[in-house]
PDB file of C-alpha atoms and ligand atoms in Angstrom:
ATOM      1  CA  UNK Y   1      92.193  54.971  83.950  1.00 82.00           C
ATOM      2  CA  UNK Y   2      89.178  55.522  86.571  1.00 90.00           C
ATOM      3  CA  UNK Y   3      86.811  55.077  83.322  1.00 93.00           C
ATOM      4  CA  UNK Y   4      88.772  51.639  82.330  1.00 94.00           C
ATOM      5  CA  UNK Y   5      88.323  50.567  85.739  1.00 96.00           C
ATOM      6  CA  UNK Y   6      84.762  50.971  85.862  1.00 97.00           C
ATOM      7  CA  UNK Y   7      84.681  49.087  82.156  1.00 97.00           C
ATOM      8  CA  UNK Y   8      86.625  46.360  83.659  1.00 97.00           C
ATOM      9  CA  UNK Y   9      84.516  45.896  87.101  1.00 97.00           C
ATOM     10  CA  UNK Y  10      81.327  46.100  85.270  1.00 97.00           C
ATOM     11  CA  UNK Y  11      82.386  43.015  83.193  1.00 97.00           C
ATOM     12  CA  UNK Y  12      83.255  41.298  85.902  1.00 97.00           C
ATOM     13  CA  UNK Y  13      79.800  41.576  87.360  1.00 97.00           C
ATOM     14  CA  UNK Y  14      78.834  40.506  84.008  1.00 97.00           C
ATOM     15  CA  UNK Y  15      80.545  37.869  83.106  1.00 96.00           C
ATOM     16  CA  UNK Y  16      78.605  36.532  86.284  1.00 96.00           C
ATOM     17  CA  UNK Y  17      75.411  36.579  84.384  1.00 95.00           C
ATOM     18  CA  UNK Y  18      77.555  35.527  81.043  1.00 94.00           C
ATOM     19  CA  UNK Y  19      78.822  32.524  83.235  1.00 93.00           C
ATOM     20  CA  UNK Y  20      75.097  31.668  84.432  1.00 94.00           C
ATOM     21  CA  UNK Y  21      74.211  31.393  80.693  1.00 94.00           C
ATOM     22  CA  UNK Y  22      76.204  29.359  79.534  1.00 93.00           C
ATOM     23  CA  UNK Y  23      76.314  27.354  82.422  1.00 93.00           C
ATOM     24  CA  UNK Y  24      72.459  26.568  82.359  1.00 94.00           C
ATOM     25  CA  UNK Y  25      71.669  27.059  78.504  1.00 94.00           C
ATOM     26  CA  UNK Y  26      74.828  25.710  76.754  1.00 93.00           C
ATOM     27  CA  UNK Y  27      76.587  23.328  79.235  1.00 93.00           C
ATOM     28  CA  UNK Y  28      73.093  21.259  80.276  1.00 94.00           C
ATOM     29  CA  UNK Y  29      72.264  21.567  77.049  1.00 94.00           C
ATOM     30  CA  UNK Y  30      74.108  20.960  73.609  1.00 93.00           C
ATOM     31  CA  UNK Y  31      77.518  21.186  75.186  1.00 93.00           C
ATOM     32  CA  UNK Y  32      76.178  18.401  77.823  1.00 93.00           C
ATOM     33  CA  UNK Y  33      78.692  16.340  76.211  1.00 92.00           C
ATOM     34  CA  UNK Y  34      82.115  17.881  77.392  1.00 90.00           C
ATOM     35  CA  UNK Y  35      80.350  19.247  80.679  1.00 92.00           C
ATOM     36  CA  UNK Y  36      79.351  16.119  81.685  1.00 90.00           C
ATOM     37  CA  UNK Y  37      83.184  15.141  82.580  1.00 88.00           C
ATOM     38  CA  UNK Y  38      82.523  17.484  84.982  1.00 91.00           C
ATOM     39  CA  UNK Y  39      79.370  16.099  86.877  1.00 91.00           C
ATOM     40  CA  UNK Y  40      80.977  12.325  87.472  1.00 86.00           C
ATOM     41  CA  UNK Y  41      83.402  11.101  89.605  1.00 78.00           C
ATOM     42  CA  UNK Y  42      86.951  10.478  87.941  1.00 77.00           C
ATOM     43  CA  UNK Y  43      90.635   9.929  88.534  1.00 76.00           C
ATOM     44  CA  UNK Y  44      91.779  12.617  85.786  1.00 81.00           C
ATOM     45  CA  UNK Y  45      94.011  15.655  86.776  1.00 81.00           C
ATOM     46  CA  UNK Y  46      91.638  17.244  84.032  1.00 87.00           C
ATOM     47  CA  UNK Y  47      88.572  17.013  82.323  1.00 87.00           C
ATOM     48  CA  UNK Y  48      87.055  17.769  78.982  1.00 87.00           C
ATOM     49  CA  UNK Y  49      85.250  20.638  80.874  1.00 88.00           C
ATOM     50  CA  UNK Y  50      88.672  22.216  81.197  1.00 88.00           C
ATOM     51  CA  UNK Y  51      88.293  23.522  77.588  1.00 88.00           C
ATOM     52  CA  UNK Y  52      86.116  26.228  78.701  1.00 88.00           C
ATOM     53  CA  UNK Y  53      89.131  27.660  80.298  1.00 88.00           C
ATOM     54  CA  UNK Y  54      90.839  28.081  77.120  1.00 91.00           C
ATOM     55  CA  UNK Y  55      87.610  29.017  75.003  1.00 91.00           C
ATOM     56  CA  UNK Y  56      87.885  32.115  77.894  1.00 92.00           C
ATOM     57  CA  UNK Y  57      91.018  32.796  77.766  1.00 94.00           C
ATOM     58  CA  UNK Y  58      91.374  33.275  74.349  1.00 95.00           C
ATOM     59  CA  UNK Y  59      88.705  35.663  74.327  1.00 94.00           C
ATOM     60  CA  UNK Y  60      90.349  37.549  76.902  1.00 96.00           C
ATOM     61  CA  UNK Y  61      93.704  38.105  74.282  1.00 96.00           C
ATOM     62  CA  UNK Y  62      91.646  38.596  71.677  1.00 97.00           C
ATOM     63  CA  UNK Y  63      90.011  41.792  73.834  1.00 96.00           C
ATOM     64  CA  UNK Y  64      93.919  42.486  74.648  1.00 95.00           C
ATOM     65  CA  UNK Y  65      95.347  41.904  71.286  1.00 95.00           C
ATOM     66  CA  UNK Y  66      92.684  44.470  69.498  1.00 96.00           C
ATOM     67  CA  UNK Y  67      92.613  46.841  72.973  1.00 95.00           C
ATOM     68  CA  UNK Y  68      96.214  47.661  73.734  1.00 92.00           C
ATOM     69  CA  UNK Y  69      97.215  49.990  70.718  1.00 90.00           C
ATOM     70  CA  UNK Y  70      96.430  52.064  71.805  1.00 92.00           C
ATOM     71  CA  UNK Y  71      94.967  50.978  75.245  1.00 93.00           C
ATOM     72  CA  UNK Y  72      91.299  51.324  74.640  1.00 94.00           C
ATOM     73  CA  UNK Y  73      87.662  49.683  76.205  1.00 96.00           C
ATOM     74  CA  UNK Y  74      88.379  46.553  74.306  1.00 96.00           C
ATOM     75  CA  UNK Y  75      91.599  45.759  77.092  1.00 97.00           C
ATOM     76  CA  UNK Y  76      89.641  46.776  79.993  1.00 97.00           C
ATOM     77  CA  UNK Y  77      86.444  44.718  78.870  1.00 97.00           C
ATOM     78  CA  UNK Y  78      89.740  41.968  78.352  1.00 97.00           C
ATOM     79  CA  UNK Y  79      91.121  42.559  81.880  1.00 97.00           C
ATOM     80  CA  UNK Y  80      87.526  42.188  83.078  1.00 97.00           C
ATOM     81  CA  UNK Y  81      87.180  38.655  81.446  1.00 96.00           C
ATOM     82  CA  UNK Y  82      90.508  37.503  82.862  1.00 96.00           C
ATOM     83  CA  UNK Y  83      89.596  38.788  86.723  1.00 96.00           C
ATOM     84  CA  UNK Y  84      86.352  36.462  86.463  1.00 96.00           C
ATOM     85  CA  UNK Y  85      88.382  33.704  85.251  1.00 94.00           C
ATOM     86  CA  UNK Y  86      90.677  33.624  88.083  1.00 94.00           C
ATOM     87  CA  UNK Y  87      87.921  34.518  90.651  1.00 95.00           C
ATOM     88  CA  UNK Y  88      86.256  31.454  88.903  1.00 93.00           C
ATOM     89  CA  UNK Y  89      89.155  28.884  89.482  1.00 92.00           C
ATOM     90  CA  UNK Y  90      90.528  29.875  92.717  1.00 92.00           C
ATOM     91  CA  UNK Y  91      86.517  29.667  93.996  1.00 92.00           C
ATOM     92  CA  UNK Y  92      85.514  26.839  92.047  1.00 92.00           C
ATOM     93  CA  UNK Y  93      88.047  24.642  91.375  1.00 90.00           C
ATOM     94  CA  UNK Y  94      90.277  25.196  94.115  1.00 90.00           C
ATOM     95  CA  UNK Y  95      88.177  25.911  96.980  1.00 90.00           C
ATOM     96  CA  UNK Y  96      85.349  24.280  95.869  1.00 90.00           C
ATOM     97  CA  UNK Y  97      86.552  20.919  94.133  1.00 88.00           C
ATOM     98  CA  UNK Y  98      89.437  21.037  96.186  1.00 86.00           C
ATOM     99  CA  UNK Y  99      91.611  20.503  93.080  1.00 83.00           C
ATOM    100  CA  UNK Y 100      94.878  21.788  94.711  1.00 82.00           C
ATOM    101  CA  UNK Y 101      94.842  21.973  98.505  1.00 80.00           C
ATOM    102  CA  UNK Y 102      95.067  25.526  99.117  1.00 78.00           C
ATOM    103  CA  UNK Y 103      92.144  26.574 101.952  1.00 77.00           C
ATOM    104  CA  UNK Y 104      90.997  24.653 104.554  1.00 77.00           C
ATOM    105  CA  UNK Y 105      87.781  24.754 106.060  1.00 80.00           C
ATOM    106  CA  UNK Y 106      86.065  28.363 105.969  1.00 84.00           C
ATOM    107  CA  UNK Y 107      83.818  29.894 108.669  1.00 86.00           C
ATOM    108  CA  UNK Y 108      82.837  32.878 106.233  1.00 89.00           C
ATOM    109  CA  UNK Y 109      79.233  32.599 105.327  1.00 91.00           C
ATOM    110  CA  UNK Y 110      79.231  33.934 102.158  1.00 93.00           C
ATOM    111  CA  UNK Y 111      81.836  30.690 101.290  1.00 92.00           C
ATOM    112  CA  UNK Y 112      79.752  28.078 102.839  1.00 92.00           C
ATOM    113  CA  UNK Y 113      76.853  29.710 101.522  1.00 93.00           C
ATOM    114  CA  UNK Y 114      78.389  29.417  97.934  1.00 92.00           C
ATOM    115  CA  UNK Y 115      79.935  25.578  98.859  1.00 92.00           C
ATOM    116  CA  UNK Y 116      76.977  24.184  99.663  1.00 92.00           C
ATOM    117  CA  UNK Y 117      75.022  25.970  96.581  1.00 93.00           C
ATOM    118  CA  UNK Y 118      77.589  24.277  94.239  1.00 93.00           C
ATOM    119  CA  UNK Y 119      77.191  20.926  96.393  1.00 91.00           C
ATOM    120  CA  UNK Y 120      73.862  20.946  95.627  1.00 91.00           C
ATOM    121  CA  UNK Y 121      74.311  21.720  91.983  1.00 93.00           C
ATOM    122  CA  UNK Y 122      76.432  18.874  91.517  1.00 90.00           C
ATOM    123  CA  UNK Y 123      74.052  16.198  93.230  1.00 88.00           C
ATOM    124  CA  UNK Y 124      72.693  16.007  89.951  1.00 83.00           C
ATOM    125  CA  UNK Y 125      74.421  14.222  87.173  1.00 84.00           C
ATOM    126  CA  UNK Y 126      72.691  14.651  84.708  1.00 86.00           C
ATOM    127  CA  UNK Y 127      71.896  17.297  82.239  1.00 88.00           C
ATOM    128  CA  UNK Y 128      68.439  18.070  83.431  1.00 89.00           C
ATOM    129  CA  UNK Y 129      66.847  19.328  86.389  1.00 82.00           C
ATOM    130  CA  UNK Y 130      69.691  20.773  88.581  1.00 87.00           C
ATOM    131  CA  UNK Y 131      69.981  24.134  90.253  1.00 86.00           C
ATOM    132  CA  UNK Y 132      72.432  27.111  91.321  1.00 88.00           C
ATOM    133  CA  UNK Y 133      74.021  27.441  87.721  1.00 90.00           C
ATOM    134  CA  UNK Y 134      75.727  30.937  89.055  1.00 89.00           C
ATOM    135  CA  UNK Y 135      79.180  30.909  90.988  1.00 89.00           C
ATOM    136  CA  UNK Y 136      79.610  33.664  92.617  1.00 91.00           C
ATOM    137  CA  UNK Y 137      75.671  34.991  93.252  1.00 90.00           C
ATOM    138  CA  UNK Y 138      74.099  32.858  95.804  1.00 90.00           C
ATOM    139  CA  UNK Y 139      70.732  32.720  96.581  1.00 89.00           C
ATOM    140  CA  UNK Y 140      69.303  33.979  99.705  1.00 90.00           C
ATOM    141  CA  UNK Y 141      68.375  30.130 100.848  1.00 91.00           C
ATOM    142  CA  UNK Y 142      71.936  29.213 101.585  1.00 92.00           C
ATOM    143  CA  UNK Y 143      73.184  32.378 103.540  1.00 90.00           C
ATOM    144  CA  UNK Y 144      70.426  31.293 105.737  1.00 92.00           C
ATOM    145  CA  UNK Y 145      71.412  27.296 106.124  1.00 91.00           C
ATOM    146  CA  UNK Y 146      75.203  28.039 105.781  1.00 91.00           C
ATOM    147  CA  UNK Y 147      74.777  30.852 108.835  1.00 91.00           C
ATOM    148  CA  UNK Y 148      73.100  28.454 110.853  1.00 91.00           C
ATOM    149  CA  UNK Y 149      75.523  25.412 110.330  1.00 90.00           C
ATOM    150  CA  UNK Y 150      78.461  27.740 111.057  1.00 90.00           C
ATOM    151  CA  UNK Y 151      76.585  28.840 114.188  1.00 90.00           C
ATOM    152  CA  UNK Y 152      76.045  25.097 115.634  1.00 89.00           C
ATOM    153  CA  UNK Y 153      80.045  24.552 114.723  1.00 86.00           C
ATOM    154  CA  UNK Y 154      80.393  27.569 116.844  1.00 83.00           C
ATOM    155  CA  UNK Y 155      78.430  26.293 119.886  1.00 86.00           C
ATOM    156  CA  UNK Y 156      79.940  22.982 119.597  1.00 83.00           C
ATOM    157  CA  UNK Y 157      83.552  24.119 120.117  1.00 78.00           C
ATOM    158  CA  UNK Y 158      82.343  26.585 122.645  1.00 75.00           C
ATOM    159  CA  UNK Y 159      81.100  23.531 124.690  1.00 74.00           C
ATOM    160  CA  UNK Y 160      83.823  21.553 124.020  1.00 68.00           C
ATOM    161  CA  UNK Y 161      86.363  24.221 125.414  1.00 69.00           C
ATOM    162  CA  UNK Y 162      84.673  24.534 128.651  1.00 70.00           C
ATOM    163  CA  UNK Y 163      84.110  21.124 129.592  1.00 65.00           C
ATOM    164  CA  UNK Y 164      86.877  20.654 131.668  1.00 63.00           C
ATOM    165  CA  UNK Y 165      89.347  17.745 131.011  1.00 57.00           C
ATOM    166  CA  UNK Y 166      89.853  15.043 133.292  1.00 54.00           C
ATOM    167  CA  UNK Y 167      93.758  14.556 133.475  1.00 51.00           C
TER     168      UNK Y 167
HETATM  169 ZN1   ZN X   1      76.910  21.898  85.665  1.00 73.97          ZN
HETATM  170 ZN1   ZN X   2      81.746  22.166  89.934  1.00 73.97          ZN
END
């Protein structure tokens, strides 16, 4: 059980890198075509980039399917796969893209930090030239602006509290 565990956290952490692959190799490049629903501004509930969900998440049964009889690596490496997935969507397409209205504003940094590195992935919309392929690794450069933007929202409700009101 302890061993599974361990198989399934260290595919987590690698599906990260997995994720960051495909992400910069596949999707900007020959798979630009069903990504690119997802770099422009539409009406749709869902995009072509959706498929990726499935392409996952039948990878994940498959692990299951082979893994479970008994229960062997194969369904931990499967439970692994599924944990990113949902880490994925509840970060990226619900707090991030705001695709069902779930979390408000955060003032956690490692959340703004990884906002505003997507943000800034999506400013381009094309297939070249873009940055911050990974979801949830962030580099250092955003902890850094996201800590102090959260710190200036900080000062500005402190001041706003103690200027007294005039009724
Ligand atoms: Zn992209
Ligand atoms: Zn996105």
């Amino acid at each position: 059980m302890l061993m599974g565990l361990g198989i399934m956290l260290i595919t987590f952490v690698a599906m990260e890198g997995v994720a960051w692959a495909m992400h910069k190799y596949v999707l900007h490049g020959f798979l630009w075509f069903l990504h690119k629903s997802h770099h422009t501004h539409h009406k749709h509930a869902f995009e072509w980039n959706d498929l990726f969900f499935a392409y996952y998440g039948t990878l994940a049964m498959l692990f299951f399917v082979f893994g479970s009889e008994p229960i062997d690596y194969r369904f931990w490496i499967g439970a692994g796969i599924t944990l990113y997935g949902v880490a994925y969507f509840l970060i990226h397409d619900v707090f991030i893209h705001r695709r069902i209205r779930l979390f408000g504003n955060t003032s956690n940094v490692y959340l703004k930090a990884l906002n505003m590195a997507h943000k800034v992935h999506h400013k381009h919309t094309g297939r070249d030239g873009s940055e911050s392929y990974g979801m949830l690794w962030v580099a250092p450069k955003y902890f850094r602006s996201a800590y102090s933007i959260l710190q200036k929202r900080q000062q500005g409700e402190q001041t706003w509290r103690s200027t007294p009101s005039k009724s």
